[in-house]
Amino acid sequence: MLIVLLILLLRPILGVATSGNEKCSPSDKYEPVSETQLPDPWKFANGKPVVTAADFACRQAEMSKILQQFELGDFPPPPDSLQATCRPSYGEPAMIGIGGVLVPTPPELACIIFANDACAAQSGASSRGRGWFYDLHGSSYSAGALRAWAWAWCVGRIVDGLEQLGAATTGINPARLGITGCSRNGKGALIAGAFEKRITLTVPQESGAGGCPCWRMYDAELNSGRRIIMPPGGGPSPIWSIVSENVWFSQMFNEFVRNISAIPADHHFLPAMVAPRGLFISENNIDWLAPASSTGCMRAGRAIYNGVGVKTSMGFALRGGHNHCMFPAAGEADLLSFINRFLLGKGEPNDVDVSIVQSSLSSWVGRWSAAPNITLSGG
Ligand code: MCU
């Protein structure tokens, strides 16, 4: 079940990654905005509407650039050569677990454990710039080559390694890969799935602020007088304290943490970037996970999936009543339907939209333009 991948990366080249869609040319720099609602996914930053599937692909590239510029930082392209070695296992499709796989998986699925802390450390504010990502690219590679980005970049190299070795050696089909992770590693799983397009199923678990909750909604939860208390025994946790707690975000984000409405993006753009591929989110009603913000934000994400004709390819389930990172038994059949569809090629995903937490979307998406009349394929 366990595959150990040792990936040696040689002669990296520096530069800025492209979207992969050569026809799209997002700007080099986006201006701050003043938008209290969630930014409109159906309109480019220059105001032009998203009409066709090709437009949506370009808007996805723009979302990627904006999130990199304001929050996550940019990252280098793949190295020009890579050598992978592997102890073969069995199983065709595989779930990559950032720090481990904490969701139930069927026996036909192999599990690849990604020891993410070796790629980029996350042991407090002083750990910035440590890990093999930084060994390759320099600890000061764009102040933004931070934790979340490095996760996404390193996951891409695992996929490179699996492609290079091929299914005959690894027993893994590199075209059927999932990614999961819980808590801080759930933030990483969502971001890795958004940016690494070869992942076919993304399963973030209980990611908390910086993952599934939208920043604007999280701010509103705090400002409404509710105190979001961080564990263990921590104080209330405004955005600025999450950013200073660890090295998950770019230092470029610091300028905006008290002025979130200036960012022409929010975290509903992450599911928008995963679409039309599979996305199954498992959340919890623990206070410090900001359950109302994750419910609202991911429902905005589901509205985007619906707008591109693939509503049921994204599932959201917040049942609560279980310990942090314990997958609830009540959600197993739904998750299995996603694994079956996106990793094992069987059946259709269940239509999953469950939350025990109230969250109203209308005040957050009321200014959105009409969704395009398109149906994406390839999920
Ligand atoms: C989602 O949980 C995170 C939380 O966002 C962090 O602020 C806290 O320090 O760590 C949590 C976690 O990863 O717990 C395992």
CSV table of C-alpha atoms and ligand atoms in Angstrom, one decimal:
chain,number,residue,atom,x,y,z
A,1,MET,CA,0.0,0.0,0.0
A,2,LEU,CA,2.8,2.3,0.8
A,3,ILE,CA,4.9,3.7,-2.0
A,4,VAL,CA,8.1,5.5,-1.1
A,5,LEU,CA,9.2,7.9,-3.8
A,6,LEU,CA,12.6,9.3,-3.7
A,7,ILE,CA,12.8,12.1,-6.2
A,8,LEU,CA,16.1,13.7,-7.1
A,9,LEU,CA,15.7,17.0,-8.8
A,10,LEU,CA,18.5,18.2,-11.0
A,11,ARG,CA,19.4,21.5,-12.5
A,12,PRO,CA,16.3,23.5,-11.7
A,13,ILE,CA,15.6,26.5,-13.9
A,14,LEU,CA,14.1,29.6,-12.5
A,15,GLY,CA,11.2,31.5,-13.9
A,16,VAL,CA,7.5,31.9,-13.5
A,17,ALA,CA,5.2,29.0,-14.3
A,18,THR,CA,2.7,29.5,-17.1
A,19,SER,CA,-0.9,28.5,-16.9
A,20,GLY,CA,-0.4,25.7,-19.4
A,21,ASN,CA,-2.9,27.4,-21.7
A,22,GLU,CA,-0.8,29.3,-24.2
A,23,LYS,CA,-3.7,31.4,-25.5
A,24,CYS,CA,-4.2,32.9,-22.1
A,25,SER,CA,-2.0,35.8,-21.1
A,26,PRO,CA,-2.9,37.0,-17.7
A,27,SER,CA,-1.4,40.3,-16.6
A,28,ASP,CA,1.9,40.4,-14.9
A,29,LYS,CA,0.4,42.5,-12.1
A,30,TYR,CA,-3.2,43.0,-10.9
A,31,GLU,CA,-4.3,46.1,-9.1
A,32,PRO,CA,-6.0,46.0,-5.7
A,33,VAL,CA,-9.8,46.4,-5.7
A,34,SER,CA,-12.4,47.4,-3.2
A,35,GLU,CA,-14.9,44.5,-3.2
A,36,THR,CA,-16.7,43.4,0.0
A,37,GLN,CA,-18.5,40.5,-1.8
A,38,LEU,CA,-16.7,37.5,-3.2
A,39,PRO,CA,-15.0,38.5,-6.5
A,40,ASP,CA,-17.1,37.5,-9.6
A,41,PRO,CA,-15.8,34.3,-11.2
A,42,TRP,CA,-17.7,35.1,-14.4
A,43,LYS,CA,-15.9,38.4,-15.2
A,44,PHE,CA,-12.3,39.0,-16.0
A,45,ALA,CA,-10.4,41.5,-13.9
A,46,ASN,CA,-10.7,43.9,-16.9
A,47,GLY,CA,-14.5,43.6,-16.7
A,48,LYS,CA,-15.0,41.3,-19.8
A,49,PRO,CA,-17.5,38.5,-19.3
A,50,VAL,CA,-16.6,34.8,-19.3
A,51,VAL,CA,-18.7,33.4,-22.1
A,52,THR,CA,-17.0,30.2,-23.5
A,53,ALA,CA,-15.2,27.3,-22.0
A,54,ALA,CA,-11.9,28.8,-23.4
A,55,ASP,CA,-12.8,32.0,-21.5
A,56,PHE,CA,-13.2,30.1,-18.3
A,57,ALA,CA,-9.8,28.4,-18.8
A,58,CYS,CA,-8.3,31.9,-19.1
A,59,ARG,CA,-10.2,33.1,-16.1
A,60,GLN,CA,-8.8,30.1,-14.2
A,61,ALA,CA,-5.3,31.2,-15.3
A,62,GLU,CA,-6.1,34.7,-14.1
A,63,MET,CA,-7.4,33.4,-10.7
A,64,SER,CA,-4.1,31.5,-10.4
A,65,LYS,CA,-2.0,34.6,-11.1
A,66,ILE,CA,-4.0,36.7,-8.6
A,67,LEU,CA,-3.9,34.2,-5.8
A,68,GLN,CA,-0.1,33.9,-6.4
A,69,GLN,CA,0.4,37.7,-6.5
A,70,PHE,CA,-1.6,38.6,-3.4
A,71,GLU,CA,-1.5,35.6,-1.1
A,72,LEU,CA,0.5,32.5,-2.1
A,73,GLY,CA,3.5,33.7,-4.0
A,74,ASP,CA,4.8,32.5,-7.3
A,75,PHE,CA,6.8,29.4,-7.9
A,76,PRO,CA,9.3,28.1,-10.4
A,77,PRO,CA,8.5,25.7,-13.3
A,78,PRO,CA,9.5,22.1,-13.1
A,79,PRO,CA,13.2,21.3,-13.2
A,80,ASP,CA,14.6,20.5,-16.7
A,81,SER,CA,15.5,17.0,-15.5
A,82,LEU,CA,14.3,14.8,-12.8
A,83,GLN,CA,15.2,11.3,-11.7
A,84,ALA,CA,12.7,9.1,-9.7
A,85,THR,CA,13.2,5.9,-7.9
A,86,CYS,CA,10.4,3.8,-6.4
A,87,ARG,CA,9.7,0.7,-4.4
A,88,PRO,CA,6.9,-0.9,-6.3
A,89,SER,CA,3.6,-1.5,-4.6
A,90,TYR,CA,0.3,-2.6,-6.0
A,91,GLY,CA,-2.9,-0.9,-7.0
A,92,GLU,CA,-3.6,1.2,-10.1
A,93,PRO,CA,-5.0,4.6,-9.0
A,94,ALA,CA,-3.5,6.2,-6.0
A,95,MET,CA,-4.3,8.7,-3.3
A,96,ILE,CA,-1.5,11.0,-2.4
A,97,GLY,CA,-1.7,11.9,1.3
A,98,ILE,CA,-0.1,15.1,2.4
A,99,GLY,CA,1.4,14.0,5.7
A,100,GLY,CA,-0.8,10.9,5.6
A,101,VAL,CA,-4.2,9.6,4.3
A,102,LEU,CA,-6.8,10.1,7.0
A,103,VAL,CA,-9.9,9.4,4.8
A,104,PRO,CA,-11.2,5.9,4.3
A,105,THR,CA,-10.1,4.4,0.9
A,106,PRO,CA,-11.0,1.2,-0.8
A,107,PRO,CA,-8.4,-1.6,-1.2
A,108,GLU,CA,-8.1,-1.1,-5.0
A,109,LEU,CA,-6.5,2.3,-4.2
A,110,ALA,CA,-2.8,2.6,-3.4
A,111,CYS,CA,-1.7,5.3,-1.0
A,112,ILE,CA,1.4,7.5,-1.5
A,113,ILE,CA,2.5,9.3,1.7
A,114,PHE,CA,4.0,12.6,0.9
A,115,ALA,CA,6.3,13.7,3.7
A,116,ASN,CA,5.6,17.4,3.1
A,117,ASP,CA,7.6,18.8,6.0
A,118,ALA,CA,10.8,17.7,4.3
A,119,CYS,CA,9.7,19.6,1.1
A,120,ALA,CA,9.1,22.8,3.1
A,121,ALA,CA,9.1,23.1,6.9
A,122,GLN,CA,6.0,24.4,8.7
A,123,SER,CA,7.2,24.6,12.3
A,124,GLY,CA,6.4,28.2,13.1
A,125,ALA,CA,7.3,31.6,11.8
A,126,SER,CA,11.0,31.0,11.9
A,127,SER,CA,10.8,27.9,9.6
A,128,ARG,CA,10.4,30.0,6.5
A,129,GLY,CA,12.6,28.9,3.7
A,130,ARG,CA,13.6,25.5,5.0
A,131,GLY,CA,13.2,22.2,3.0
A,132,TRP,CA,14.2,20.7,-0.3
A,133,PHE,CA,12.1,23.0,-2.3
A,134,TYR,CA,14.2,25.9,-1.0
A,135,ASP,CA,17.4,23.9,-1.3
A,136,LEU,CA,16.7,23.7,-5.0
A,137,HIS,CA,15.4,27.2,-5.6
A,138,GLY,CA,17.0,29.2,-2.8
A,139,SER,CA,15.5,30.2,0.5
A,140,SER,CA,14.6,33.6,-0.9
A,141,TYR,CA,13.0,32.5,-4.1
A,142,SER,CA,10.3,35.0,-4.6
A,143,ALA,CA,9.2,35.8,-1.1
A,144,GLY,CA,6.3,33.8,-2.1
A,145,ALA,CA,7.8,30.3,-2.5
A,146,LEU,CA,6.1,29.4,0.8
A,147,ARG,CA,4.5,26.5,2.4
A,148,ALA,CA,1.4,26.1,0.4
A,149,TRP,CA,3.0,26.8,-2.9
A,150,ALA,CA,5.8,24.5,-2.1
A,151,TRP,CA,3.3,21.8,-1.4
A,152,ALA,CA,1.7,22.3,-4.8
A,153,TRP,CA,5.1,22.4,-6.5
A,154,CYS,CA,6.4,19.3,-4.7
A,155,VAL,CA,3.2,17.3,-5.5
A,156,GLY,CA,3.8,18.1,-9.1
A,157,ARG,CA,7.2,16.5,-8.9
A,158,ILE,CA,5.7,13.4,-7.4
A,159,VAL,CA,3.4,13.2,-10.4
A,160,ASP,CA,6.5,13.8,-12.7
A,161,GLY,CA,8.2,10.9,-11.0
A,162,LEU,CA,5.2,8.6,-11.4
A,163,GLU,CA,4.9,9.5,-15.1
A,164,GLN,CA,8.7,9.0,-15.7
A,165,LEU,CA,8.8,5.6,-14.1
A,166,GLY,CA,5.4,4.5,-15.6
A,167,ALA,CA,2.7,2.1,-14.4
A,168,ALA,CA,4.8,-1.0,-15.3
A,169,THR,CA,7.3,0.0,-12.7
A,170,THR,CA,5.2,1.6,-10.0
A,171,GLY,CA,1.9,-0.2,-10.4
A,172,ILE,CA,0.3,3.3,-10.3
A,173,ASN,CA,-1.7,4.9,-13.1
A,174,PRO,CA,-0.4,8.5,-13.1
A,175,ALA,CA,-3.6,9.6,-14.8
A,176,ARG,CA,-5.7,8.6,-11.8
A,177,LEU,CA,-4.3,10.4,-8.8
A,178,GLY,CA,-6.1,11.9,-5.8
A,179,ILE,CA,-4.7,14.2,-3.2
A,180,THR,CA,-5.8,14.5,0.4
A,181,GLY,CA,-4.6,16.0,3.7
A,182,CYS,CA,-6.2,17.2,6.9
A,183,SER,CA,-6.1,20.4,8.9
A,184,ARG,CA,-3.0,22.5,7.9
A,185,ASN,CA,-2.3,19.7,5.3
A,186,GLY,CA,-5.9,20.1,4.2
A,187,LYS,CA,-5.0,23.7,3.2
A,188,GLY,CA,-2.2,22.2,1.2
A,189,ALA,CA,-4.4,19.5,-0.4
A,190,LEU,CA,-6.9,22.2,-1.7
A,191,ILE,CA,-4.1,24.4,-3.0
A,192,ALA,CA,-2.2,21.4,-4.6
A,193,GLY,CA,-5.4,20.2,-6.3
A,194,ALA,CA,-6.1,23.7,-7.6
A,195,PHE,CA,-2.6,24.2,-9.1
A,196,GLU,CA,-1.6,20.7,-10.1
A,197,LYS,CA,-4.0,19.9,-13.0
A,198,ARG,CA,-2.9,16.3,-13.3
A,199,ILE,CA,-4.7,15.5,-10.0
A,200,THR,CA,-8.1,14.0,-10.8
A,201,LEU,CA,-9.7,14.0,-7.3
A,202,THR,CA,-9.0,16.5,-4.5
A,203,VAL,CA,-10.1,15.7,-1.0
A,204,PRO,CA,-9.3,18.4,1.6
A,205,GLN,CA,-10.3,17.6,5.1
A,206,GLU,CA,-11.0,20.2,7.9
A,207,SER,CA,-8.6,22.7,6.5
A,208,GLY,CA,-9.6,25.8,8.5
A,209,ALA,CA,-8.8,29.4,7.5
A,210,GLY,CA,-6.4,29.5,4.6
A,211,GLY,CA,-8.1,26.5,3.1
A,212,CYS,CA,-11.9,26.2,2.5
A,213,PRO,CA,-13.2,29.3,4.3
A,214,CYS,CA,-13.2,32.5,2.3
A,215,TRP,CA,-11.2,35.3,3.9
A,216,ARG,CA,-14.0,37.8,3.6
A,217,MET,CA,-16.5,35.4,5.2
A,218,TYR,CA,-14.0,34.5,7.9
A,219,ASP,CA,-13.5,38.2,8.7
A,220,ALA,CA,-17.2,38.7,8.9
A,221,GLU,CA,-17.5,35.7,11.3
A,222,LEU,CA,-15.0,37.4,13.6
A,223,ASN,CA,-16.5,40.9,13.2
A,224,SER,CA,-19.9,39.6,14.1
A,225,GLY,CA,-18.7,39.2,17.6
A,226,ARG,CA,-18.1,35.4,17.4
A,227,ARG,CA,-14.7,34.5,18.7
A,228,ILE,CA,-12.8,31.9,16.7
A,229,ILE,CA,-10.5,30.4,19.3
A,230,MET,CA,-7.5,28.6,18.0
A,231,PRO,CA,-6.2,25.4,19.6
A,232,PRO,CA,-4.6,24.6,21.9
A,233,GLY,CA,-5.8,27.2,24.4
A,234,GLY,CA,-5.0,30.0,21.9
A,235,GLY,CA,-6.7,33.3,21.6
A,236,PRO,CA,-9.1,34.6,19.0
A,237,SER,CA,-7.6,34.2,15.6
A,238,PRO,CA,-8.0,37.1,13.1
A,239,ILE,CA,-6.4,36.7,9.7
A,240,TRP,CA,-3.3,38.6,10.6
A,241,SER,CA,-2.5,36.1,13.4
A,242,ILE,CA,-3.0,33.0,11.1
A,243,VAL,CA,-0.5,34.6,8.7
A,244,SER,CA,2.0,35.2,11.4
A,245,GLU,CA,1.5,31.8,13.1
A,246,ASN,CA,3.3,29.9,10.4
A,247,VAL,CA,4.8,30.1,6.9
A,248,TRP,CA,1.9,28.9,4.9
A,249,PHE,CA,1.5,32.2,2.9
A,250,SER,CA,3.6,34.6,1.0
A,251,GLN,CA,4.9,37.6,2.8
A,252,MET,CA,3.2,39.6,0.1
A,253,PHE,CA,-0.1,38.7,1.8
A,254,ASN,CA,0.9,40.6,5.0
A,255,GLU,CA,0.0,43.9,3.4
A,256,PHE,CA,-3.6,42.8,2.8
A,257,VAL,CA,-4.5,40.8,5.9
A,258,ARG,CA,-6.2,43.8,7.4
A,259,ASN,CA,-7.7,44.9,4.1
A,260,ILE,CA,-9.0,41.7,2.5
A,261,SER,CA,-11.5,43.5,0.3
A,262,ALA,CA,-8.6,44.8,-1.7
A,263,ILE,CA,-7.8,41.4,-3.0
A,264,PRO,CA,-9.4,40.5,-6.4
A,265,ALA,CA,-9.7,36.9,-5.3
A,266,ASP,CA,-10.9,34.8,-2.4
A,267,HIS,CA,-10.9,31.1,-1.7
A,268,HIS,CA,-13.9,30.2,-3.8
A,269,PHE,CA,-11.4,30.6,-6.6
A,270,LEU,CA,-9.7,27.4,-5.4
A,271,PRO,CA,-12.6,25.1,-6.3
A,272,ALA,CA,-13.0,27.2,-9.5
A,273,MET,CA,-9.5,26.2,-10.4
A,274,VAL,CA,-10.1,22.5,-9.6
A,275,ALA,CA,-13.2,22.4,-11.9
A,276,PRO,CA,-14.1,20.3,-13.7
A,277,ARG,CA,-12.0,17.7,-11.9
A,278,GLY,CA,-13.4,15.9,-8.8
A,279,LEU,CA,-13.5,17.8,-5.5
A,280,PHE,CA,-14.8,16.3,-2.3
A,281,ILE,CA,-14.6,18.4,0.9
A,282,SER,CA,-15.1,17.0,4.4
A,283,GLU,CA,-15.5,19.6,7.1
A,284,ASN,CA,-16.4,19.7,10.8
A,285,ASN,CA,-18.3,22.1,13.1
A,286,ILE,CA,-15.4,22.8,15.4
A,287,ASP,CA,-15.5,26.5,16.1
A,288,TRP,CA,-11.9,27.3,15.1
A,289,LEU,CA,-12.4,25.7,11.7
A,290,ALA,CA,-14.7,28.6,10.9
A,291,PRO,CA,-17.6,26.3,9.8
A,292,ALA,CA,-19.9,29.0,8.5
A,293,SER,CA,-17.1,30.5,6.4
A,294,SER,CA,-16.2,27.1,4.9
A,295,THR,CA,-19.8,26.2,4.2
A,296,GLY,CA,-20.5,29.6,2.5
A,297,CYS,CA,-17.2,29.7,0.6
A,298,MET,CA,-17.5,26.1,-0.7
A,299,ARG,CA,-21.1,26.7,-1.6
A,300,ALA,CA,-19.9,29.6,-3.7
A,301,GLY,CA,-17.5,27.1,-5.2
A,302,ARG,CA,-20.3,24.7,-5.9
A,303,ALA,CA,-22.2,27.5,-7.6
A,304,ILE,CA,-19.2,27.8,-9.9
A,305,TYR,CA,-19.1,24.1,-10.6
A,306,ASN,CA,-22.9,24.4,-11.4
A,307,GLY,CA,-22.1,27.3,-13.7
A,308,VAL,CA,-19.7,25.3,-15.8
A,309,GLY,CA,-22.2,22.4,-15.9
A,310,VAL,CA,-20.5,19.9,-13.5
A,311,LYS,CA,-22.3,20.6,-10.2
A,312,THR,CA,-22.0,17.1,-8.8
A,313,SER,CA,-18.3,16.9,-9.5
A,314,MET,CA,-17.9,18.9,-6.3
A,315,GLY,CA,-19.3,17.6,-3.0
A,316,PHE,CA,-19.3,19.5,0.3
A,317,ALA,CA,-20.1,17.7,3.6
A,318,LEU,CA,-20.0,19.3,7.1
A,319,ARG,CA,-21.7,16.9,9.5
A,320,GLY,CA,-19.8,17.7,12.8
A,321,GLY,CA,-19.9,15.8,16.0
A,322,HIS,CA,-16.6,14.1,15.5
A,323,ASN,CA,-13.0,14.7,16.5
A,324,HIS,CA,-10.7,16.8,14.3
A,325,CYS,CA,-9.5,14.8,11.3
A,326,MET,CA,-11.7,11.8,12.1
A,327,PHE,CA,-13.7,11.1,8.9
A,328,PRO,CA,-17.4,10.6,9.9
A,329,ALA,CA,-18.9,7.2,9.0
A,330,ALA,CA,-22.0,9.0,7.7
A,331,GLY,CA,-19.9,10.5,4.9
A,332,GLU,CA,-18.2,7.3,3.7
A,333,ALA,CA,-20.6,6.4,0.9
A,334,ASP,CA,-20.4,9.9,-0.5
A,335,LEU,CA,-16.7,9.9,-0.5
A,336,LEU,CA,-16.6,6.4,-2.0
A,337,SER,CA,-18.8,7.6,-4.9
A,338,PHE,CA,-16.2,10.3,-5.7
A,339,ILE,CA,-13.3,7.8,-5.4
A,340,ASN,CA,-15.2,5.4,-7.7
A,341,ARG,CA,-15.9,8.1,-10.3
A,342,PHE,CA,-12.7,10.0,-10.4
A,343,LEU,CA,-10.1,7.4,-9.5
A,344,LEU,CA,-11.6,4.0,-10.3
A,345,GLY,CA,-13.7,5.2,-13.3
A,346,LYS,CA,-16.9,3.7,-12.0
A,347,GLY,CA,-20.4,5.2,-11.7
A,348,GLU,CA,-21.4,8.8,-11.0
A,349,PRO,CA,-20.7,10.9,-7.8
A,350,ASN,CA,-23.5,11.4,-5.3
A,351,ASP,CA,-24.9,14.9,-5.2
A,352,VAL,CA,-23.4,16.0,-1.9
A,353,ASP,CA,-24.3,19.4,-0.3
A,354,VAL,CA,-24.6,18.8,3.5
A,355,SER,CA,-24.0,21.3,6.3
A,356,ILE,CA,-25.4,21.5,9.8
A,357,VAL,CA,-24.2,25.2,9.9
A,358,GLN,CA,-26.3,28.1,8.6
A,359,SER,CA,-24.7,30.2,5.9
A,360,SER,CA,-26.4,32.6,3.5
A,361,LEU,CA,-24.8,33.1,0.1
A,362,SER,CA,-26.9,35.9,-1.4
A,363,SER,CA,-25.1,38.8,0.3
A,364,TRP,CA,-21.7,37.4,-1.0
A,365,VAL,CA,-22.5,36.6,-4.6
A,366,GLY,CA,-25.3,39.1,-5.3
A,367,ARG,CA,-23.1,41.1,-7.7
A,368,TRP,CA,-22.0,38.2,-9.8
A,369,SER,CA,-22.7,38.2,-13.5
A,370,ALA,CA,-24.8,35.5,-15.0
A,371,ALA,CA,-22.9,32.2,-15.3
A,372,PRO,CA,-21.8,31.2,-18.9
A,373,ASN,CA,-23.9,28.6,-20.7
A,374,ILE,CA,-21.2,26.0,-20.9
A,375,THR,CA,-20.5,22.4,-19.8
A,376,LEU,CA,-16.9,21.5,-19.2
A,377,SER,CA,-15.7,18.0,-19.8
A,378,GLY,CA,-12.7,16.2,-18.6
A,379,GLY,CA,-13.4,15.8,-14.9
B,1,MCU,C1,-7.0,23.6,10.4
B,1,MCU,O1,-6.2,23.5,11.6
B,1,MCU,C2,-5.0,24.2,11.7
B,1,MCU,C3,-5.2,25.7,12.0
B,1,MCU,O2,-5.6,26.3,10.8
B,1,MCU,C4,-3.9,26.3,12.5
B,1,MCU,O3,-4.2,27.7,12.8
B,1,MCU,C5,-3.5,25.6,13.8
B,1,MCU,O4,-2.3,26.1,14.3
B,1,MCU,O5,-3.2,24.3,13.4
B,1,MCU,C6,-4.3,23.5,12.9
B,1,MCU,C7,-3.8,22.2,12.6
B,1,MCU,O6,-3.2,21.9,11.6
B,1,MCU,O7,-4.0,21.2,13.5
B,1,MCU,C8,-3.5,20.0,13.3
